[in-house]
mmCIF file with all atom_site columns, C-alpha atoms in Angstrom:
data_model
loop_
_atom_site.group_PDB
_atom_site.id
_atom_site.type_symbol
_atom_site.label_atom_id
_atom_site.label_alt_id
_atom_site.label_comp_id
_atom_site.label_asym_id
_atom_site.label_entity_id
_atom_site.label_seq_id
_atom_site.pdbx_PDB_ins_code
_atom_site.Cartn_x
_atom_site.Cartn_y
_atom_site.Cartn_z
_atom_site.occupancy
_atom_site.B_iso_or_equiv
_atom_site.pdbx_formal_charge
_atom_site.auth_seq_id
_atom_site.auth_comp_id
_atom_site.auth_asym_id
_atom_site.auth_atom_id
_atom_site.pdbx_PDB_model_num
ATOM 1   C CA . MET A 1 1   ? -0.016  0.126   -0.213 1.00 0.00 ? 1036 MET A CA 1
ATOM 2   C CA . GLY A 1 2   ? 1.489   3.313   -0.784 1.00 0.00 ? 1037 GLY A CA 1
ATOM 3   C CA . GLN A 1 3   ? 0.266   6.640   0.214  1.00 0.00 ? 1038 GLN A CA 1
ATOM 4   C CA . ARG A 1 4   ? -3.638  7.125   0.846  1.00 0.00 ? 1039 ARG A CA 1
ATOM 5   C CA . LYS A 1 5   ? -4.826  11.246  1.407  1.00 0.00 ? 1040 LYS A CA 1
ATOM 6   C CA . GLY A 1 6   ? -8.225  11.635  2.752  1.00 0.00 ? 1041 GLY A CA 1
ATOM 7   C CA . ASN A 1 7   ? -8.598  15.204  4.779  1.00 0.00 ? 1042 ASN A CA 1
ATOM 8   C CA . GLY A 1 8   ? -5.042  15.612  4.197  1.00 0.00 ? 1043 GLY A CA 1
ATOM 9   C CA . SER A 1 9   ? -3.800  13.338  6.103  1.00 0.00 ? 1044 SER A CA 1
ATOM 10  C CA . ALA A 1 10  ? -1.261  10.555  4.521  1.00 0.00 ? 1045 ALA A CA 1
ATOM 11  C CA . VAL A 1 11  ? -1.584  6.979   4.871  1.00 0.00 ? 1046 VAL A CA 1
ATOM 12  C CA . ARG A 1 12  ? 1.018   4.513   5.203  1.00 0.00 ? 1047 ARG A CA 1
ATOM 13  C CA . GLN A 1 13  ? 1.687   0.954   6.424  1.00 0.00 ? 1048 GLN A CA 1
ATOM 14  C CA . ALA A 1 14  ? 3.952   1.215   9.410  1.00 0.00 ? 1049 ALA A CA 1
ATOM 15  C CA . VAL A 1 15  ? 7.516   -0.060  9.270  1.00 0.00 ? 1050 VAL A CA 1
ATOM 16  C CA . GLU A 1 16  ? 10.247  -1.401  11.408 1.00 0.00 ? 1051 GLU A CA 1
ATOM 17  C CA . TYR A 1 17  ? 11.927  2.758   12.319 1.00 0.00 ? 1052 TYR A CA 1
ATOM 18  C CA . ASP A 1 18  ? 8.044   3.163   13.501 1.00 0.00 ? 1053 ASP A CA 1
ATOM 19  C CA . LEU A 1 19  ? 8.451   0.811   16.289 1.00 0.00 ? 1054 LEU A CA 1
ATOM 20  C CA . VAL A 1 20  ? 9.552   2.997   18.980 1.00 0.00 ? 1055 VAL A CA 1
ATOM 21  C CA . GLU A 1 21  ? 6.502   5.938   18.016 1.00 0.00 ? 1056 GLU A CA 1
ATOM 22  C CA . LEU A 1 22  ? 3.702   2.791   17.784 1.00 0.00 ? 1057 LEU A CA 1
ATOM 23  C CA . VAL A 1 23  ? 4.890   2.049   21.330 1.00 0.00 ? 1058 VAL A CA 1
ATOM 24  C CA . ARG A 1 24  ? 4.369   5.481   22.308 1.00 0.00 ? 1059 ARG A CA 1
ATOM 25  C CA . LEU A 1 25  ? 0.811   5.796   20.950 1.00 0.00 ? 1060 LEU A CA 1
ATOM 26  C CA . ARG A 1 26  ? -0.086  2.337   21.963 1.00 0.00 ? 1061 ARG A CA 1
ATOM 27  C CA . ALA A 1 27  ? 0.096   3.725   25.581 1.00 0.00 ? 1062 ALA A CA 1
ATOM 28  C CA . LEU A 1 28  ? -1.229  6.763   24.756 1.00 0.00 ? 1063 LEU A CA 1
ATOM 29  C CA . LEU A 1 29  ? -4.395  4.865   23.826 1.00 0.00 ? 1064 LEU A CA 1
ATOM 30  C CA . PHE A 1 30  ? -3.963  3.323   27.307 1.00 0.00 ? 1065 PHE A CA 1
ATOM 31  C CA . GLU A 1 31  ? -4.122  6.432   29.268 1.00 0.00 ? 1066 GLU A CA 1
ATOM 32  C CA . ASP A 1 32  ? -6.666  7.582   27.279 1.00 0.00 ? 1067 ASP A CA 1
ATOM 33  C CA . LEU A 1 33  ? -8.820  4.700   27.889 1.00 0.00 ? 1068 LEU A CA 1
ATOM 34  C CA . GLY A 1 34  ? -7.930  4.600   31.946 1.00 0.00 ? 1069 GLY A CA 1
ATOM 35  C CA . GLY A 1 35  ? -9.905  2.358   34.022 1.00 0.00 ? 1070 GLY A CA 1
ATOM 36  C CA . HIS A 1 36  ? -9.193  -0.417  36.544 1.00 0.00 ? 1071 HIS A CA 1
ATOM 37  C CA . PHE A 1 37  ? -9.337  -3.104  33.388 1.00 0.00 ? 1072 PHE A CA 1
ATOM 38  C CA . PHE A 1 38  ? -6.872  -1.021  30.972 1.00 0.00 ? 1073 PHE A CA 1
ATOM 39  C CA . SER A 1 39  ? -4.745  0.471   33.138 1.00 0.00 ? 1074 SER A CA 1
ATOM 40  C CA . PRO A 1 40  ? -4.473  -1.611  36.506 1.00 0.00 ? 1075 PRO A CA 1
ATOM 41  C CA . ALA A 1 41  ? -3.054  0.140   39.353 1.00 0.00 ? 1076 ALA A CA 1
ATOM 42  C CA . SER A 1 42  ? -0.752  -2.779  40.343 1.00 0.00 ? 1077 SER A CA 1
ATOM 43  C CA . ALA A 1 43  ? 0.667   -2.567  36.312 1.00 0.00 ? 1078 ALA A CA 1
ATOM 44  C CA . ASP A 1 44  ? 4.269   -2.099  35.680 1.00 0.00 ? 1079 ASP A CA 1
ATOM 45  C CA . ASP A 1 45  ? 5.475   -1.080  32.500 1.00 0.00 ? 1080 ASP A CA 1
ATOM 46  C CA . ASP A 1 46  ? 7.097   -5.076  31.210 1.00 0.00 ? 1081 ASP A CA 1
ATOM 47  C CA . TRP A 1 47  ? 4.242   -4.949  28.981 1.00 0.00 ? 1082 TRP A CA 1
ATOM 48  C CA . LEU A 1 48  ? 5.944   -1.840  26.603 1.00 0.00 ? 1083 LEU A CA 1
ATOM 49  C CA . ASP A 1 49  ? 9.060   -4.371  25.761 1.00 0.00 ? 1084 ASP A CA 1
ATOM 50  C CA . ALA A 1 50  ? 6.488   -7.231  25.152 1.00 0.00 ? 1085 ALA A CA 1
ATOM 51  C CA . LEU A 1 51  ? 4.732   -5.212  22.776 1.00 0.00 ? 1086 LEU A CA 1
ATOM 52  C CA . ALA A 1 52  ? 7.674   -3.479  20.888 1.00 0.00 ? 1087 ALA A CA 1
ATOM 53  C CA . VAL A 1 53  ? 8.579   -7.926  20.090 1.00 0.00 ? 1088 VAL A CA 1
ATOM 54  C CA . VAL A 1 54  ? 5.288   -8.232  18.889 1.00 0.00 ? 1089 VAL A CA 1
ATOM 55  C CA . LEU A 1 55  ? 4.715   -5.694  16.901 1.00 0.00 ? 1090 LEU A CA 1
ATOM 56  C CA . LYS A 1 56  ? 7.941   -5.830  14.909 1.00 0.00 ? 1091 LYS A CA 1
ATOM 57  C CA . GLU A 1 57  ? 7.383   -9.186  14.467 1.00 0.00 ? 1092 GLU A CA 1
ATOM 58  C CA . GLN A 1 58  ? 3.526   -8.396  13.114 1.00 0.00 ? 1093 GLN A CA 1
ATOM 59  C CA . LEU A 1 59  ? 4.506   -5.172  10.678 1.00 0.00 ? 1094 LEU A CA 1
ATOM 60  C CA . THR A 1 60  ? 5.039   -8.194  7.756  1.00 0.00 ? 1095 THR A CA 1
ATOM 61  C CA . ALA A 1 61  ? 2.334   -10.691 8.783  1.00 0.00 ? 1096 ALA A CA 1
ATOM 62  C CA . ASP A 1 62  ? -0.317  -10.902 5.686  1.00 0.00 ? 1097 ASP A CA 1
ATOM 63  C CA . ALA A 1 63  ? -2.764  -11.061 9.052  1.00 0.00 ? 1098 ALA A CA 1
ATOM 64  C CA . VAL A 1 64  ? -2.031  -7.369  10.394 1.00 0.00 ? 1099 VAL A CA 1
ATOM 65  C CA . ARG A 1 65  ? -2.046  -4.325  8.923  1.00 0.00 ? 1100 ARG A CA 1
ATOM 66  C CA . ILE A 1 66  ? -0.694  -1.474  10.894 1.00 0.00 ? 1101 ILE A CA 1
ATOM 67  C CA . LEU A 1 67  ? -1.516  2.343   9.023  1.00 0.00 ? 1102 LEU A CA 1
ATOM 68  C CA . VAL A 1 68  ? 0.023   4.914   10.132 1.00 0.00 ? 1103 VAL A CA 1
ATOM 69  C CA . VAL A 1 69  ? 0.429   8.684   9.511  1.00 0.00 ? 1104 VAL A CA 1
ATOM 70  C CA . ASP A 1 70  ? 3.512   11.212  9.996  1.00 0.00 ? 1105 ASP A CA 1
ATOM 71  C CA . GLY A 1 71  ? 3.459   14.078  11.919 1.00 0.00 ? 1106 GLY A CA 1
ATOM 72  C CA . ASP A 1 72  ? 4.945   17.152  10.760 1.00 0.00 ? 1107 ASP A CA 1
ATOM 73  C CA . GLY A 1 73  ? 8.048   17.433  12.868 1.00 0.00 ? 1108 GLY A CA 1
ATOM 74  C CA . ASP A 1 74  ? 8.986   19.870  15.463 1.00 0.00 ? 1109 ASP A CA 1
ATOM 75  C CA . GLY A 1 75  ? 11.835  21.462  14.114 1.00 0.00 ? 1110 GLY A CA 1
ATOM 76  C CA . ASP A 1 76  ? 14.471  18.952  15.230 1.00 0.00 ? 1111 ASP A CA 1
ATOM 77  C CA . GLY A 1 77  ? 14.147  16.810  12.460 1.00 0.00 ? 1112 GLY A CA 1
ATOM 78  C CA . ASP A 1 78  ? 12.358  14.027  14.336 1.00 0.00 ? 1113 ASP A CA 1
ATOM 79  C CA . ARG A 1 79  ? 8.703   14.548  13.245 1.00 0.00 ? 1114 ARG A CA 1
ATOM 80  C CA . GLY A 1 80  ? 7.492   11.097  15.462 1.00 0.00 ? 1115 GLY A CA 1
ATOM 81  C CA . LEU A 1 81  ? 3.993   10.171  14.516 1.00 0.00 ? 1116 LEU A CA 1
ATOM 82  C CA . ALA A 1 82  ? 0.939   12.054  14.251 1.00 0.00 ? 1117 ALA A CA 1
ATOM 83  C CA . ALA A 1 83  ? -1.146  8.398   14.391 1.00 0.00 ? 1118 ALA A CA 1
ATOM 84  C CA . CYS A 1 84  ? -1.629  4.459   13.986 1.00 0.00 ? 1119 CYS A CA 1
ATOM 85  C CA . GLY A 1 85  ? -4.516  2.609   13.472 1.00 0.00 ? 1120 GLY A CA 1
ATOM 86  C CA . ILE A 1 86  ? -3.940  -1.790  13.714 1.00 0.00 ? 1121 ILE A CA 1
ATOM 87  C CA . ALA A 1 87  ? -6.175  -3.941  12.779 1.00 0.00 ? 1122 ALA A CA 1
ATOM 88  C CA . THR A 1 88  ? -6.158  -8.026  12.174 1.00 0.00 ? 1123 THR A CA 1
ATOM 89  C CA . ILE A 1 89  ? -7.896  -10.687 10.685 1.00 0.00 ? 1124 ILE A CA 1
ATOM 90  C CA . GLU A 1 90  ? -9.002  -14.035 12.147 1.00 0.00 ? 1125 GLU A CA 1
ATOM 91  C CA . GLN A 1 91  ? -10.395 -16.871 10.735 1.00 0.00 ? 1126 GLN A CA 1
ATOM 92  C CA . ARG A 1 92  ? -13.597 -18.892 12.317 1.00 0.00 ? 1127 ARG A CA 1
ATOM 93  C CA . LEU A 1 93  ? -15.659 -21.440 11.773 1.00 0.00 ? 1128 LEU A CA 1
ATOM 94  C CA . PRO A 1 94  ? -17.938 -20.119 8.930  1.00 0.00 ? 1129 PRO A CA 1
ATOM 95  C CA . GLY A 1 95  ? -21.438 -19.917 9.677  1.00 0.00 ? 1130 GLY A CA 1
ATOM 96  C CA . PRO A 1 96  ? -24.844 -18.859 8.647  1.00 0.00 ? 1131 PRO A CA 1
ATOM 97  C CA . HIS A 1 97  ? -24.283 -15.425 9.995  1.00 0.00 ? 1132 HIS A CA 1
ATOM 98  C CA . LEU A 1 98  ? -20.620 -15.785 8.927  1.00 0.00 ? 1133 LEU A CA 1
ATOM 99  C CA . ARG A 1 99  ? -20.605 -17.084 5.505  1.00 0.00 ? 1134 ARG A CA 1
ATOM 100 C CA . ASN A 1 100 ? -15.965 -17.172 5.659  1.00 0.00 ? 1135 ASN A CA 1
ATOM 101 C CA . GLY A 1 101 ? -15.843 -16.621 8.711  1.00 0.00 ? 1136 GLY A CA 1
ATOM 102 C CA . ARG A 1 102 ? -13.327 -14.096 8.386  1.00 0.00 ? 1137 ARG A CA 1
ATOM 103 C CA . ILE A 1 103 ? -13.393 -11.267 11.239 1.00 0.00 ? 1138 ILE A CA 1
ATOM 104 C CA . GLY A 1 104 ? -11.765 -8.440  11.396 1.00 0.00 ? 1139 GLY A CA 1
ATOM 105 C CA . HIS A 1 105 ? -10.769 -6.443  14.547 1.00 0.00 ? 1140 HIS A CA 1
ATOM 106 C CA . VAL A 1 106 ? -9.830  -2.602  14.871 1.00 0.00 ? 1141 VAL A CA 1
ATOM 107 C CA . ILE A 1 107 ? -7.359  -2.996  17.668 1.00 0.00 ? 1142 ILE A CA 1
ATOM 108 C CA . GLY A 1 108 ? -6.498  0.567   18.624 1.00 0.00 ? 1143 GLY A CA 1
ATOM 109 C CA . VAL A 1 109 ? -6.426  3.712   16.555 1.00 0.00 ? 1144 VAL A CA 1
ATOM 110 C CA . VAL A 1 110 ? -4.927  6.444   18.240 1.00 0.00 ? 1145 VAL A CA 1
ATOM 111 C CA . THR A 1 111 ? -3.964  10.132  17.625 1.00 0.00 ? 1146 THR A CA 1
ATOM 112 C CA . ASP A 1 112 ? -1.178  11.895  19.648 1.00 0.00 ? 1147 ASP A CA 1
ATOM 113 C CA . PRO A 1 113 ? -3.203  15.048  21.468 1.00 0.00 ? 1148 PRO A CA 1
ATOM 114 C CA . SER A 1 114 ? -1.498  17.467  19.194 1.00 0.00 ? 1149 SER A CA 1
ATOM 115 C CA . TYR A 1 115 ? -2.602  16.070  16.085 1.00 0.00 ? 1150 TYR A CA 1
ATOM 116 C CA . ARG A 1 116 ? -6.754  15.563  16.618 1.00 0.00 ? 1151 ARG A CA 1
ATOM 117 C CA . ARG A 1 117 ? -9.132  16.637  15.205 1.00 0.00 ? 1152 ARG A CA 1
ATOM 118 C CA . ARG A 1 118 ? -6.868  16.735  11.880 1.00 0.00 ? 1153 ARG A CA 1
ATOM 119 C CA . GLY A 1 119 ? -8.964  13.855  9.891  1.00 0.00 ? 1154 GLY A CA 1
ATOM 120 C CA . HIS A 1 120 ? -6.335  11.690  10.869 1.00 0.00 ? 1155 HIS A CA 1
ATOM 121 C CA . SER A 1 121 ? -8.335  8.718   12.529 1.00 0.00 ? 1156 SER A CA 1
ATOM 122 C CA . ARG A 1 122 ? -11.246 9.156   9.661  1.00 0.00 ? 1157 ARG A CA 1
ATOM 123 C CA . SER A 1 123 ? -8.222  8.032   6.708  1.00 0.00 ? 1158 SER A CA 1
ATOM 124 C CA . ILE A 1 124 ? -6.855  5.223   8.814  1.00 0.00 ? 1159 ILE A CA 1
ATOM 125 C CA . MET A 1 125 ? -9.715  3.434   9.072  1.00 0.00 ? 1160 MET A CA 1
ATOM 126 C CA . ARG A 1 126 ? -10.743 4.099   5.466  1.00 0.00 ? 1161 ARG A CA 1
ATOM 127 C CA . GLY A 1 127 ? -7.325  2.324   4.645  1.00 0.00 ? 1162 GLY A CA 1
ATOM 128 C CA . LEU A 1 128 ? -8.084  -0.432  7.626  1.00 0.00 ? 1163 LEU A CA 1
ATOM 129 C CA . LEU A 1 129 ? -11.937 -0.692  5.877  1.00 0.00 ? 1164 LEU A CA 1
ATOM 130 C CA . ASP A 1 130 ? -10.346 -1.005  2.319  1.00 0.00 ? 1165 ASP A CA 1
ATOM 131 C CA . TRP A 1 131 ? -7.975  -3.482  3.210  1.00 0.00 ? 1166 TRP A CA 1
ATOM 132 C CA . PHE A 1 132 ? -9.880  -5.334  4.851  1.00 0.00 ? 1167 PHE A CA 1
ATOM 133 C CA . GLY A 1 133 ? -12.488 -5.560  1.624  1.00 0.00 ? 1168 GLY A CA 1
ATOM 134 C CA . GLU A 1 134 ? -9.661  -6.213  -0.459 1.00 0.00 ? 1169 GLU A CA 1
ATOM 135 C CA . ARG A 1 135 ? -9.448  -9.907  1.699  1.00 0.00 ? 1170 ARG A CA 1
ATOM 136 C CA . GLU A 1 136 ? -12.779 -10.156 2.005  1.00 0.00 ? 1171 GLU A CA 1
ATOM 137 C CA . VAL A 1 137 ? -13.438 -9.597  5.894  1.00 0.00 ? 1172 VAL A CA 1
ATOM 138 C CA . ALA A 1 138 ? -16.988 -11.271 6.579  1.00 0.00 ? 1173 ALA A CA 1
ATOM 139 C CA . ARG A 1 139 ? -17.598 -8.739  9.434  1.00 0.00 ? 1174 ARG A CA 1
ATOM 140 C CA . VAL A 1 140 ? -15.099 -6.106  11.181 1.00 0.00 ? 1175 VAL A CA 1
ATOM 141 C CA . ASP A 1 141 ? -14.904 -5.232  15.151 1.00 0.00 ? 1176 ASP A CA 1
ATOM 142 C CA . LEU A 1 142 ? -14.078 -2.984  17.133 1.00 0.00 ? 1177 LEU A CA 1
ATOM 143 C CA . TYR A 1 143 ? -13.942 -1.661  20.525 1.00 0.00 ? 1178 TYR A CA 1
ATOM 144 C CA . ALA A 1 144 ? -15.090 2.300   20.672 1.00 0.00 ? 1179 ALA A CA 1
ATOM 145 C CA . SER A 1 145 ? -13.821 5.418   22.875 1.00 0.00 ? 1180 SER A CA 1
ATOM 146 C CA . ALA A 1 146 ? -16.598 7.239   23.580 1.00 0.00 ? 1181 ALA A CA 1
ATOM 147 C CA . GLU A 1 147 ? -14.847 9.926   22.286 1.00 0.00 ? 1182 GLU A CA 1
ATOM 148 C CA . GLY A 1 148 ? -14.283 7.882   19.072 1.00 0.00 ? 1183 GLY A CA 1
ATOM 149 C CA . GLU A 1 149 ? -17.704 6.103   19.078 1.00 0.00 ? 1184 GLU A CA 1
ATOM 150 C CA . PRO A 1 150 ? -19.115 8.590   16.259 1.00 0.00 ? 1185 PRO A CA 1
ATOM 151 C CA . LEU A 1 151 ? -16.825 8.613   13.086 1.00 0.00 ? 1186 LEU A CA 1
ATOM 152 C CA . TYR A 1 152 ? -17.064 4.408   13.562 1.00 0.00 ? 1187 TYR A CA 1
ATOM 153 C CA . ARG A 1 153 ? -21.197 4.962   13.800 1.00 0.00 ? 1188 ARG A CA 1
ATOM 154 C CA . GLU A 1 154 ? -20.228 7.415   10.300 1.00 0.00 ? 1189 GLU A CA 1
ATOM 155 C CA . LEU A 1 155 ? -18.172 4.843   9.039  1.00 0.00 ? 1190 LEU A CA 1
ATOM 156 C CA . GLY A 1 156 ? -21.066 2.298   9.143  1.00 0.00 ? 1191 GLY A CA 1
ATOM 157 C CA . PHE A 1 157 ? -20.360 0.581   12.298 1.00 0.00 ? 1192 PHE A CA 1
ATOM 158 C CA . THR A 1 158 ? -23.438 -0.301  14.388 1.00 0.00 ? 1193 THR A CA 1
ATOM 159 C CA . HIS A 1 159 ? -24.160 -1.963  17.879 1.00 0.00 ? 1194 HIS A CA 1
ATOM 160 C CA . HIS A 1 160 ? -22.910 -5.480  17.910 1.00 0.00 ? 1195 HIS A CA 1
ATOM 161 C CA . PRO A 1 161 ? -25.817 -8.353  18.801 1.00 0.00 ? 1196 PRO A CA 1
ATOM 162 C CA . ASP A 1 162 ? -23.689 -10.471 20.372 1.00 0.00 ? 1197 ASP A CA 1
ATOM 163 C CA . PRO A 1 163 ? -22.978 -10.306 24.545 1.00 0.00 ? 1198 PRO A CA 1
ATOM 164 C CA . ALA A 1 164 ? -19.219 -9.760  25.187 1.00 0.00 ? 1199 ALA A CA 1
ATOM 165 C CA . LEU A 1 165 ? -18.364 -11.371 28.458 1.00 0.00 ? 1200 LEU A CA 1
ATOM 166 C CA . TYR A 1 166 ? -14.736 -11.984 29.053 1.00 0.00 ? 1201 TYR A CA 1
ATOM 167 C CA . TRP A 1 167 ? -12.898 -14.329 31.641 1.00 0.00 ? 1202 TRP A CA 1
ATOM 168 C CA . ARG A 1 168 ? -9.295  -13.383 32.805 1.00 0.00 ? 1203 ARG A CA 1
ATOM 169 C CA . PRO A 1 169 ? -6.867  -16.899 34.292 1.00 0.00 ? 1204 PRO A CA 1
#
């Protein structure tokens, strides 16, 4: 995928050089979500090292797409990333509601606070939705923050009919 423009946001696929910034933005996502589930009081920063390892492995995986928008720069030559979005495809068993069994997951879209309200998340989401469409994904799931929900609804996401539960061993 080359660069995709949308609302002035040039979206590109992430590369290994982006790893430090991807980890920074992913950590920011959890800070913004807050609450004990996403930011448990007992958590330390060990997960950031594990995240960097997994992201490096996933950068070239067929079932993962990581899209980014570069920052404007601050005069030091270090532009950083303005935003990123991570998506995966999971092969499940086909069913009457899921003919080919392919489910897409938007794992997280996050924009650095200094770059918000510029259309970066929208551009990233359109790029991810195009990628899902090219791979004939039957459904795309995501968890939306209150701030992000209007964008996702505008892009066609609706309330999920399945009740969501979780279990931690």
